Short mmCIF file of C-alpha atoms and ligand atoms in Angstrom, two decimals:
data_model
loop_
_atom_site.label_atom_id
_atom_site.label_comp_id
_atom_site.label_asym_id
_atom_site.label_seq_id
_atom_site.Cartn_x
_atom_site.Cartn_y
_atom_site.Cartn_z
CA MET A 1 -117.26 -71.30 -52.13
CA ALA A 2 -121.01 -71.17 -52.61
CA VAL A 3 -123.57 -70.68 -55.33
CA LEU A 4 -126.07 -67.94 -54.55
CA VAL A 5 -129.57 -68.93 -55.67
CA THR A 6 -132.04 -66.03 -55.87
CA GLY A 7 -135.70 -67.09 -55.90
CA GLY A 8 -134.60 -70.50 -54.64
CA ALA A 9 -137.85 -71.13 -52.74
CA GLY A 10 -139.90 -70.96 -55.94
CA TYR A 11 -140.95 -73.71 -58.32
CA VAL A 12 -137.93 -74.01 -60.61
CA GLY A 13 -135.55 -72.64 -57.97
CA SER A 14 -136.37 -75.26 -55.34
CA HIS A 15 -135.89 -78.12 -57.81
CA THR A 16 -132.56 -76.62 -58.87
CA CYS A 17 -131.43 -76.16 -55.25
CA LEU A 18 -132.09 -79.86 -54.74
CA GLU A 19 -130.02 -80.85 -57.78
CA LEU A 20 -127.19 -78.48 -56.80
CA LEU A 21 -127.02 -79.96 -53.29
CA ASN A 22 -127.13 -83.50 -54.65
CA ALA A 23 -124.27 -82.63 -57.00
CA GLY A 24 -122.20 -81.47 -54.00
CA TYR A 25 -122.48 -77.68 -54.36
CA GLU A 26 -122.74 -75.45 -51.31
CA ILE A 27 -125.70 -73.10 -51.80
CA VAL A 28 -126.99 -69.89 -50.25
CA VAL A 29 -130.64 -69.07 -50.98
CA VAL A 30 -132.18 -65.60 -51.12
CA ASP A 31 -135.95 -65.21 -51.54
CA ASN A 32 -138.51 -62.71 -50.25
CA LEU A 33 -141.20 -65.45 -50.35
CA CYS A 34 -143.58 -63.16 -52.27
CA ASN A 35 -144.66 -66.13 -54.39
CA SER A 36 -143.43 -69.11 -52.40
CA SER A 37 -143.13 -70.66 -48.98
CA SER A 38 -140.09 -71.57 -46.91
CA GLU A 39 -141.66 -75.04 -46.64
CA SER A 40 -140.25 -75.81 -50.11
CA LEU A 41 -136.74 -75.19 -48.74
CA ARG A 42 -137.45 -77.28 -45.65
CA ARG A 43 -138.34 -80.12 -48.01
CA VAL A 44 -135.22 -79.59 -50.13
CA ASN A 45 -133.32 -80.14 -46.89
CA GLU A 46 -135.48 -83.17 -46.03
CA VAL A 47 -135.00 -84.85 -49.44
CA THR A 48 -131.26 -84.15 -49.76
CA GLY A 49 -130.33 -84.41 -46.08
CA LYS A 50 -128.11 -81.35 -46.66
CA ASP A 51 -128.13 -78.02 -44.85
CA PHE A 52 -127.82 -74.63 -46.48
CA LYS A 53 -128.30 -70.97 -45.58
CA PHE A 54 -131.53 -69.17 -46.36
CA TYR A 55 -132.00 -65.38 -46.22
CA GLN A 56 -135.52 -64.01 -46.47
CA ILE A 57 -134.49 -60.89 -48.34
CA ASP A 58 -135.89 -58.76 -51.15
CA LEU A 59 -133.42 -58.19 -53.98
CA LEU A 60 -134.47 -54.55 -53.92
CA ASP A 61 -133.08 -54.27 -50.38
CA ARG A 62 -129.47 -53.53 -51.35
CA GLN A 63 -128.15 -53.29 -47.81
CA SER A 64 -129.45 -56.71 -46.76
CA LEU A 65 -128.31 -58.29 -50.01
CA GLU A 66 -124.85 -56.84 -49.51
CA GLU A 67 -124.72 -58.62 -46.13
CA VAL A 68 -125.16 -61.91 -48.01
CA PHE A 69 -122.12 -61.13 -50.16
CA ASN A 70 -120.22 -60.06 -47.06
CA GLN A 71 -121.04 -63.14 -45.04
CA ASN A 72 -120.51 -65.75 -47.77
CA LYS A 73 -117.87 -66.51 -50.35
CA ILE A 74 -120.07 -66.49 -53.45
CA GLU A 75 -118.56 -67.84 -56.67
CA ALA A 76 -121.60 -67.82 -58.97
CA VAL A 77 -125.24 -66.75 -58.99
CA VAL A 78 -128.26 -68.61 -60.32
CA HIS A 79 -130.87 -65.87 -60.66
CA PHE A 80 -134.50 -67.07 -60.59
CA ALA A 81 -136.06 -64.28 -58.51
CA GLY A 82 -138.73 -62.41 -60.40
CA LEU A 83 -142.45 -61.99 -60.86
CA LYS A 84 -143.84 -64.15 -63.66
CA ALA A 85 -147.60 -63.78 -64.13
CA VAL A 86 -148.25 -62.48 -67.64
CA GLY A 87 -151.77 -61.13 -66.97
CA GLU A 88 -150.71 -59.40 -63.77
CA SER A 89 -147.79 -57.79 -65.60
CA VAL A 90 -150.24 -56.18 -68.03
CA ARG A 91 -152.18 -54.68 -65.11
CA LEU A 92 -149.14 -53.78 -63.01
CA PRO A 93 -146.28 -53.09 -65.45
CA LEU A 94 -144.42 -50.75 -63.11
CA ARG A 95 -144.35 -53.38 -60.38
CA TYR A 96 -142.89 -55.87 -62.87
CA TYR A 97 -140.28 -53.46 -64.25
CA HIS A 98 -139.25 -52.42 -60.75
CA ASN A 99 -139.11 -55.89 -59.22
CA ASN A 100 -137.57 -57.78 -62.12
CA ILE A 101 -135.29 -55.18 -63.66
CA THR A 102 -134.27 -53.12 -60.64
CA GLY A 103 -133.86 -56.32 -58.62
CA THR A 104 -131.47 -57.66 -61.27
CA LEU A 105 -129.57 -54.34 -61.40
CA VAL A 106 -129.02 -54.34 -57.63
CA LEU A 107 -127.84 -57.95 -57.81
CA CYS A 108 -125.46 -57.29 -60.73
CA GLU A 109 -124.03 -54.17 -59.08
CA LEU A 110 -123.17 -56.18 -55.98
CA MET A 111 -121.77 -59.00 -58.10
CA GLN A 112 -119.54 -56.50 -59.89
CA GLU A 113 -118.47 -54.98 -56.56
CA TYR A 114 -117.64 -58.37 -55.04
CA ALA A 115 -116.02 -59.64 -58.26
CA VAL A 116 -118.59 -62.42 -58.70
CA LYS A 117 -118.92 -62.57 -62.47
CA ARG A 118 -120.58 -65.90 -63.17
CA MET A 119 -124.29 -65.89 -63.60
CA ILE A 120 -127.19 -67.97 -64.87
CA PHE A 121 -130.32 -66.05 -65.68
CA SER A 122 -133.86 -67.46 -65.98
CA SER A 123 -135.24 -66.15 -69.22
CA SER A 124 -138.22 -67.50 -71.10
CA ALA A 125 -139.50 -68.58 -74.50
CA THR A 126 -141.72 -65.55 -74.13
CA VAL A 127 -138.81 -63.47 -75.53
CA TYR A 128 -139.66 -64.93 -78.96
CA GLY A 129 -142.94 -63.00 -78.87
CA MET A 130 -145.47 -63.96 -81.54
CA SER A 131 -142.98 -66.08 -83.49
CA GLU A 132 -145.04 -68.32 -85.77
CA SER A 133 -142.14 -70.22 -87.29
CA VAL A 134 -141.16 -73.42 -85.48
CA PRO A 135 -138.97 -74.91 -84.18
CA ILE A 136 -137.68 -71.77 -82.48
CA SER A 137 -133.89 -71.46 -82.36
CA GLU A 138 -131.87 -68.90 -80.39
CA LYS A 139 -131.46 -66.99 -83.66
CA SER A 140 -135.23 -66.56 -84.12
CA PRO A 141 -136.50 -62.96 -83.95
CA LEU A 142 -137.10 -61.58 -80.46
CA GLY A 143 -140.03 -59.51 -79.28
CA ALA A 144 -142.25 -58.96 -76.28
CA THR A 145 -146.04 -58.96 -76.16
CA ASN A 146 -146.48 -58.00 -72.51
CA ALA A 147 -144.61 -56.27 -69.67
CA TYR A 148 -143.41 -59.57 -68.17
CA GLY A 149 -141.83 -60.62 -71.46
CA ARG A 150 -140.31 -57.18 -71.86
CA THR A 151 -138.59 -57.47 -68.45
CA LYS A 152 -136.92 -60.67 -69.70
CA LEU A 153 -135.85 -59.07 -72.98
CA ILE A 154 -134.49 -55.97 -71.22
CA ILE A 155 -132.57 -58.08 -68.69
CA GLU A 156 -131.09 -60.16 -71.53
CA GLU A 157 -129.87 -56.91 -73.12
CA ILE A 158 -128.47 -55.70 -69.80
CA MET A 159 -126.53 -58.98 -69.52
CA GLN A 160 -125.04 -58.38 -72.99
CA ASP A 161 -123.99 -54.84 -72.01
CA VAL A 162 -122.45 -56.02 -68.74
CA TYR A 163 -120.34 -58.53 -70.63
CA VAL A 164 -119.28 -55.97 -73.25
CA SER A 165 -118.18 -53.65 -70.44
CA ASP A 166 -116.15 -56.36 -68.73
CA PRO A 167 -115.25 -59.54 -70.65
CA ASN A 168 -114.44 -61.38 -67.41
CA TRP A 169 -118.16 -61.97 -66.95
CA SER A 170 -119.60 -65.34 -67.87
CA ILE A 171 -123.36 -65.43 -68.29
CA ALA A 172 -125.74 -68.15 -69.46
CA ILE A 173 -129.23 -66.97 -70.37
CA LEU A 174 -131.60 -69.92 -70.19
CA ARG A 175 -134.83 -69.58 -72.16
CA TYR A 176 -137.25 -72.04 -70.62
CA PHE A 177 -140.12 -73.37 -72.68
CA ASN A 178 -143.06 -74.70 -70.59
CA PRO A 179 -141.83 -76.21 -67.30
CA ILE A 180 -144.24 -78.70 -65.73
CA GLY A 181 -144.10 -81.77 -63.47
CA ALA A 182 -142.61 -82.12 -60.03
CA HIS A 183 -139.82 -83.86 -58.17
CA SER A 184 -140.14 -87.65 -58.33
CA SER A 185 -140.19 -87.82 -54.50
CA GLY A 186 -143.62 -86.12 -54.53
CA ARG A 187 -142.31 -83.66 -51.93
CA LEU A 188 -141.59 -80.68 -54.22
CA GLY A 189 -143.80 -79.20 -56.90
CA GLU A 190 -145.56 -76.17 -58.28
CA ASP A 191 -147.76 -74.32 -55.80
CA PRO A 192 -149.43 -71.40 -57.58
CA ASN A 193 -151.31 -68.78 -55.58
CA GLY A 194 -155.09 -68.92 -56.12
CA ILE A 195 -156.56 -70.19 -59.38
CA PRO A 196 -153.73 -71.30 -61.66
CA ASN A 197 -153.12 -69.64 -65.04
CA ASN A 198 -150.97 -72.32 -66.59
CA LEU A 199 -152.28 -75.48 -68.16
CA MET A 200 -150.76 -78.27 -66.04
CA PRO A 201 -151.55 -76.82 -62.59
CA PHE A 202 -155.06 -76.22 -63.88
CA ILE A 203 -155.40 -79.84 -65.02
CA THR A 204 -154.15 -81.16 -61.67
CA GLN A 205 -156.54 -78.82 -59.82
CA VAL A 206 -159.45 -80.24 -61.85
CA ALA A 207 -158.21 -83.77 -61.12
CA VAL A 208 -158.00 -83.11 -57.38
CA GLY A 209 -161.50 -81.61 -57.36
CA GLY A 210 -160.52 -77.99 -56.60
CA VAL A 211 -161.81 -76.72 -59.96
CA LYS A 212 -164.84 -78.13 -61.84
CA GLU A 213 -163.59 -78.21 -65.42
CA LEU A 214 -160.79 -77.12 -67.66
CA GLN A 215 -161.45 -74.39 -70.18
CA ILE A 216 -159.58 -74.99 -73.41
CA TYR A 217 -158.67 -71.66 -74.92
CA GLY A 218 -159.42 -72.08 -78.60
CA ASN A 219 -159.75 -75.04 -80.95
CA ASP A 220 -159.28 -73.17 -84.21
CA TYR A 221 -155.48 -72.96 -84.29
CA PRO A 222 -153.68 -74.50 -87.28
CA THR A 223 -152.66 -77.58 -85.23
CA LEU A 224 -153.58 -81.27 -85.42
CA ASP A 225 -156.71 -80.86 -83.27
CA GLY A 226 -157.04 -77.07 -83.30
CA THR A 227 -155.77 -76.55 -79.73
CA GLY A 228 -152.54 -74.74 -78.81
CA VAL A 229 -149.24 -76.61 -79.03
CA ARG A 230 -146.39 -76.09 -76.51
CA ASP A 231 -143.02 -77.59 -75.65
CA TYR A 232 -143.54 -78.94 -72.11
CA ILE A 233 -140.37 -79.75 -70.19
CA HIS A 234 -140.01 -81.69 -66.94
CA VAL A 235 -138.85 -79.41 -64.14
CA GLU A 236 -136.16 -81.94 -63.14
CA ASP A 237 -134.70 -81.83 -66.66
CA LEU A 238 -134.81 -78.04 -66.47
CA ALA A 239 -133.04 -78.07 -63.10
CA ARG A 240 -130.30 -80.31 -64.54
CA GLY A 241 -129.90 -77.79 -67.36
CA HIS A 242 -128.81 -75.23 -64.75
CA LEU A 243 -126.07 -77.53 -63.50
CA LYS A 244 -124.77 -77.97 -67.04
CA ALA A 245 -124.89 -74.20 -67.58
CA LEU A 246 -123.07 -73.67 -64.29
CA GLU A 247 -120.25 -75.96 -65.42
CA LYS A 248 -120.04 -73.93 -68.62
CA VAL A 249 -119.96 -70.50 -66.94
CA MET A 250 -117.34 -71.71 -64.46
CA ALA A 251 -115.08 -72.81 -67.31
CA THR A 252 -115.40 -69.92 -69.78
CA THR A 253 -116.33 -66.27 -70.19
CA GLY A 254 -118.95 -64.80 -72.51
CA VAL A 255 -122.70 -64.38 -72.72
CA GLU A 256 -124.82 -67.00 -74.46
CA ALA A 257 -128.54 -67.78 -74.64
CA TYR A 258 -129.81 -71.37 -74.67
CA ASN A 259 -133.26 -72.80 -75.27
CA LEU A 260 -134.23 -75.37 -72.67
CA GLY A 261 -137.03 -77.42 -74.16
CA THR A 262 -137.58 -80.92 -75.50
CA GLY A 263 -138.00 -79.91 -79.15
CA ARG A 264 -141.40 -81.65 -79.25
CA GLY A 265 -144.79 -79.94 -79.08
CA TYR A 266 -148.03 -81.30 -77.57
CA SER A 267 -151.52 -79.87 -78.00
CA VAL A 268 -153.83 -79.12 -75.08
CA ILE A 269 -155.98 -82.12 -76.02
CA GLU A 270 -152.88 -84.35 -76.17
CA MET A 271 -151.90 -83.14 -72.70
CA VAL A 272 -155.34 -83.85 -71.29
CA SER A 273 -155.34 -87.35 -72.87
CA ALA A 274 -151.83 -88.14 -71.58
CA PHE A 275 -152.81 -87.02 -68.09
CA GLU A 276 -155.99 -89.13 -68.16
CA ARG A 277 -154.08 -92.16 -69.46
CA VAL A 278 -151.34 -91.94 -66.83
CA THR A 279 -153.49 -91.10 -63.81
CA GLY A 280 -156.79 -92.81 -64.62
CA ARG A 281 -158.57 -89.51 -63.74
CA ARG A 282 -161.06 -87.92 -66.10
CA ILE A 283 -160.56 -84.24 -66.88
CA PRO A 284 -163.84 -82.62 -67.91
CA TYR A 285 -163.28 -79.66 -70.24
CA LYS A 286 -165.12 -77.17 -72.38
CA MET A 287 -163.94 -75.28 -75.41
CA THR A 288 -163.87 -71.50 -75.05
CA ASP A 289 -162.53 -68.58 -77.06
CA ARG A 290 -158.83 -68.09 -77.61
CA ARG A 291 -156.98 -66.44 -74.71
CA PRO A 292 -155.87 -62.95 -75.83
CA GLY A 293 -152.16 -62.84 -76.60
CA ASP A 294 -151.80 -66.63 -77.03
CA ILE A 295 -149.94 -68.06 -80.00
CA GLY A 296 -150.91 -71.29 -81.77
CA ILE A 297 -147.67 -73.26 -81.85
CA CYS A 298 -144.47 -72.89 -79.87
CA TYR A 299 -141.69 -75.44 -79.55
CA SER A 300 -137.94 -75.23 -79.30
CA ASP A 301 -134.93 -76.18 -81.27
CA PRO A 302 -132.83 -77.31 -78.27
CA THR A 303 -129.74 -78.37 -80.24
CA LYS A 304 -127.53 -75.48 -79.09
CA ALA A 305 -127.91 -76.58 -75.45
CA GLU A 306 -127.07 -80.15 -76.45
CA ARG A 307 -124.04 -79.08 -78.47
CA GLU A 308 -122.59 -76.49 -76.07
CA LEU A 309 -123.81 -77.61 -72.64
CA GLY A 310 -124.10 -81.35 -73.21
CA TRP A 311 -127.70 -81.15 -71.99
CA ILE A 312 -130.77 -82.87 -73.36
CA ALA A 313 -134.25 -83.29 -71.87
CA GLU A 314 -134.76 -86.92 -70.88
CA LYS A 315 -138.21 -87.18 -69.38
CA GLY A 316 -141.28 -87.67 -71.55
CA ILE A 317 -144.81 -86.41 -71.29
CA GLU A 318 -146.02 -89.41 -69.26
CA GLU A 319 -143.43 -88.82 -66.54
CA MET A 320 -144.32 -85.13 -66.50
CA CYS A 321 -148.01 -85.98 -65.96
CA ARG A 322 -147.31 -88.75 -63.43
CA ASP A 323 -145.02 -86.55 -61.33
CA ALA A 324 -147.34 -83.52 -61.50
CA TRP A 325 -150.17 -85.75 -60.28
CA ARG A 326 -148.12 -87.42 -57.54
CA TRP A 327 -147.24 -83.97 -56.20
CA GLN A 328 -150.78 -82.61 -56.41
CA SER A 329 -152.49 -85.69 -54.95
CA ASN A 330 -149.96 -85.97 -52.10
CA ASN A 331 -150.20 -82.20 -51.45
CA PRO A 332 -153.73 -81.12 -52.40
CA CYS A 333 -153.17 -77.71 -50.80
CA GLY A 334 -149.58 -77.35 -51.98
CA TYR A 335 -147.08 -76.53 -49.26
CA ILE A 336 -149.79 -75.71 -46.75
CA GLU A 337 -150.83 -78.81 -44.82
CA GLU A 338 -154.49 -79.80 -45.28
CA GLU A 339 -155.15 -79.60 -41.52
CA GLU A 340 -153.90 -76.01 -41.51
CA VAL A 341 -156.30 -75.09 -44.33
CA LEU A 342 -159.21 -76.73 -42.46
CA ARG A 343 -158.25 -74.87 -39.27
CA THR A 344 -158.31 -71.48 -40.98
CA THR A 345 -161.54 -71.97 -43.02
P1 NAD B 1 -141.71 -68.74 -58.80
O1 NAD B 1 -142.61 -67.56 -58.62
O2 NAD B 1 -142.15 -70.04 -58.24
O3 NAD B 1 -140.26 -68.41 -58.22
C1 NAD B 1 -139.72 -67.11 -58.22
C2 NAD B 1 -139.22 -66.82 -56.81
O4 NAD B 1 -138.66 -65.51 -56.77
C3 NAD B 1 -140.35 -66.86 -55.77
O5 NAD B 1 -139.97 -67.73 -54.74
C4 NAD B 1 -140.46 -65.41 -55.30
O6 NAD B 1 -140.84 -65.35 -53.94
C5 NAD B 1 -139.06 -64.89 -55.56
N1 NAD B 1 -138.96 -63.44 -55.79
C6 NAD B 1 -139.66 -62.67 -56.65
N2 NAD B 1 -139.26 -61.40 -56.57
C7 NAD B 1 -138.28 -61.34 -55.63
C8 NAD B 1 -137.49 -60.29 -55.09
N3 NAD B 1 -137.62 -59.03 -55.48
N4 NAD B 1 -136.58 -60.60 -54.14
C9 NAD B 1 -136.43 -61.87 -53.70
N5 NAD B 1 -137.16 -62.90 -54.17
C10 NAD B 1 -138.08 -62.63 -55.12
O7 NAD B 1 -141.41 -68.87 -60.36
P2 NAD B 1 -140.70 -70.06 -61.14
O8 NAD B 1 -141.73 -70.71 -61.98
O9 NAD B 1 -139.86 -70.85 -60.24
O10 NAD B 1 -139.78 -69.20 -62.11
C11 NAD B 1 -138.43 -68.91 -61.80
C12 NAD B 1 -137.89 -67.98 -62.86
O11 NAD B 1 -138.04 -68.60 -64.13
C13 NAD B 1 -138.62 -66.65 -62.96
O12 NAD B 1 -137.67 -65.65 -63.22
C14 NAD B 1 -139.55 -66.84 -64.13
O13 NAD B 1 -139.86 -65.62 -64.77
C15 NAD B 1 -138.74 -67.76 -65.02
N6 NAD B 1 -139.56 -68.58 -65.91
C16 NAD B 1 -140.55 -69.38 -65.40
C17 NAD B 1 -141.34 -70.14 -66.26
C18 NAD B 1 -142.48 -70.98 -65.75
O14 NAD B 1 -143.40 -71.29 -66.53
N7 NAD B 1 -142.46 -71.41 -64.50
C19 NAD B 1 -141.10 -70.11 -67.64
C20 NAD B 1 -140.07 -69.31 -68.11
C21 NAD B 1 -139.30 -68.55 -67.24
C1 WQD B 2 -150.30 -73.63 -72.46
C2 WQD B 2 -151.41 -73.95 -73.46
C3 WQD B 2 -153.09 -72.24 -73.57
C4 WQD B 2 -154.58 -72.82 -69.48
C5 WQD B 2 -146.98 -69.10 -70.17
C6 WQD B 2 -146.33 -67.75 -70.25
C7 WQD B 2 -144.89 -67.87 -70.62
C8 WQD B 2 -144.15 -68.85 -69.69
C9 WQD B 2 -144.91 -70.13 -69.50
C10 WQD B 2 -142.95 -67.69 -68.00
C11 WQD B 2 -151.84 -72.74 -74.29
C12 WQD B 2 -153.68 -73.53 -73.05
C13 WQD B 2 -153.88 -72.92 -70.67
C14 WQD B 2 -155.96 -73.20 -69.48
C15 WQD B 2 -155.80 -73.76 -71.81
N1 WQD B 2 -143.96 -68.32 -68.39
N2 WQD B 2 -154.48 -73.39 -71.82
N3 WQD B 2 -156.52 -73.66 -70.64
O1 WQD B 2 -149.20 -69.56 -72.37
O2 WQD B 2 -147.49 -71.22 -73.26
O3 WQD B 2 -146.87 -69.73 -71.42
O4 WQD B 2 -146.28 -69.86 -69.18
O5 WQD B 2 -142.04 -67.25 -68.65
O6 WQD B 2 -144.35 -66.60 -70.55
O7 WQD B 2 -147.03 -66.98 -71.23
O8 WQD B 2 -148.45 -71.58 -70.98
O9 WQD B 2 -149.57 -73.19 -69.53
O10 WQD B 2 -150.58 -70.88 -69.79
O11 WQD B 2 -150.68 -72.48 -71.71
O12 WQD B 2 -156.37 -74.17 -72.84
O13 WQD B 2 -156.66 -73.10 -68.45
O14 WQD B 2 -152.58 -74.34 -72.73
O15 WQD B 2 -154.00 -71.57 -74.42
O16 WQD B 2 -152.17 -73.22 -75.56
P1 WQD B 2 -148.07 -70.48 -72.11
P2 WQD B 2 -149.84 -72.03 -70.40
#
């Protein structure tokens, strides 16, 4: 019996594959590599010493995906596959709706057909929209401010409907806050395409010399130093959260949403200072205007996950910065080897 991991070559997926293998699960990975490289999976194998099957398949390709269900005895699905760039989703909403929603529909149809009714879905704190009241609990109002966020909200609603139609389903919706950091081995990490959008990959790019300075988007928010506050969570803690959720969906039926965050917010300036303290690198920055669509403060109430999944984030901000830096400094070009980059430029 195996766990099917969609999007397993990506940032959160690869760290979760590693934890699943270390915990003794058999896994089957499906990814079309549209935002990742198979090198991440090669390294999962290297770090764990465990083999697993990988299919380079698009979730939209029903026939190929059906082969995966035919060839393997799948007992549960951890569903990471999706596009996730907020700005791009505003420019290309149809691509996001098609990839994220249709991809999930094809997957769920096959799950239904093959009687695989246990699922963990990667949702996001973005489903809380412009919520200004913190901490954010699962009962906080939901809303989307961009097409990406709307795909998550719509999929969450689809999950609810699937369960209502057939109460044998067991679904955990995991709402991630801000995942950062990397595996402590320094072999796995976040490898964004081009210039990063998110704060931590941007900081590490500045530290490694790829980008000159950090732009801080706004210092007039109602926070301790005026810069935006977020609930950063170590990707290894996040990956462990999936194992806890998997135990839960294997043991029960139902559909439940859980916040995965630390419950503690840090400002952009606090993040820069922590990174400088831990790594000894200076991060030059300049203050710029607010980024359109950003909110001032966002952090979780993670007590439901603690109560119902027995999960709590363990790693602090210093470990997040140290591991992000270890990954970036060991792999300045991400999963592409430096020599390969030099050869092609
Ligand atoms: P990622 O881009 O690194 O991983 C997603 C993976 O899905 C990639 O490997 C990509 O190639 C694959 N994929 C995309 N569309 C596919 C398709 N149609 N068929 C097959 N494979 C496909 O992203 P991540 O940061 O690892 O995020 C994983 C999930 O968590 C996503 O659903 C994302 O929306 C969600 N999430 C991420 C964050 C974050 O900040 N990283 C926060 C909240 C939620
Ligand atoms: C964090 C803070 C920025 C970059 C996004 C998505 C969300 C989720 C996680 C998937 C904010 C500030 C950032 C920079 C900066 N993804 N910042 N300079 O916006 O909380 O969430 O990623 O579900 O949907 O919206 O994360 O890392 O982009 O920003 O000052 O160059 O850092 O303004 O306060 P965000 P982030």
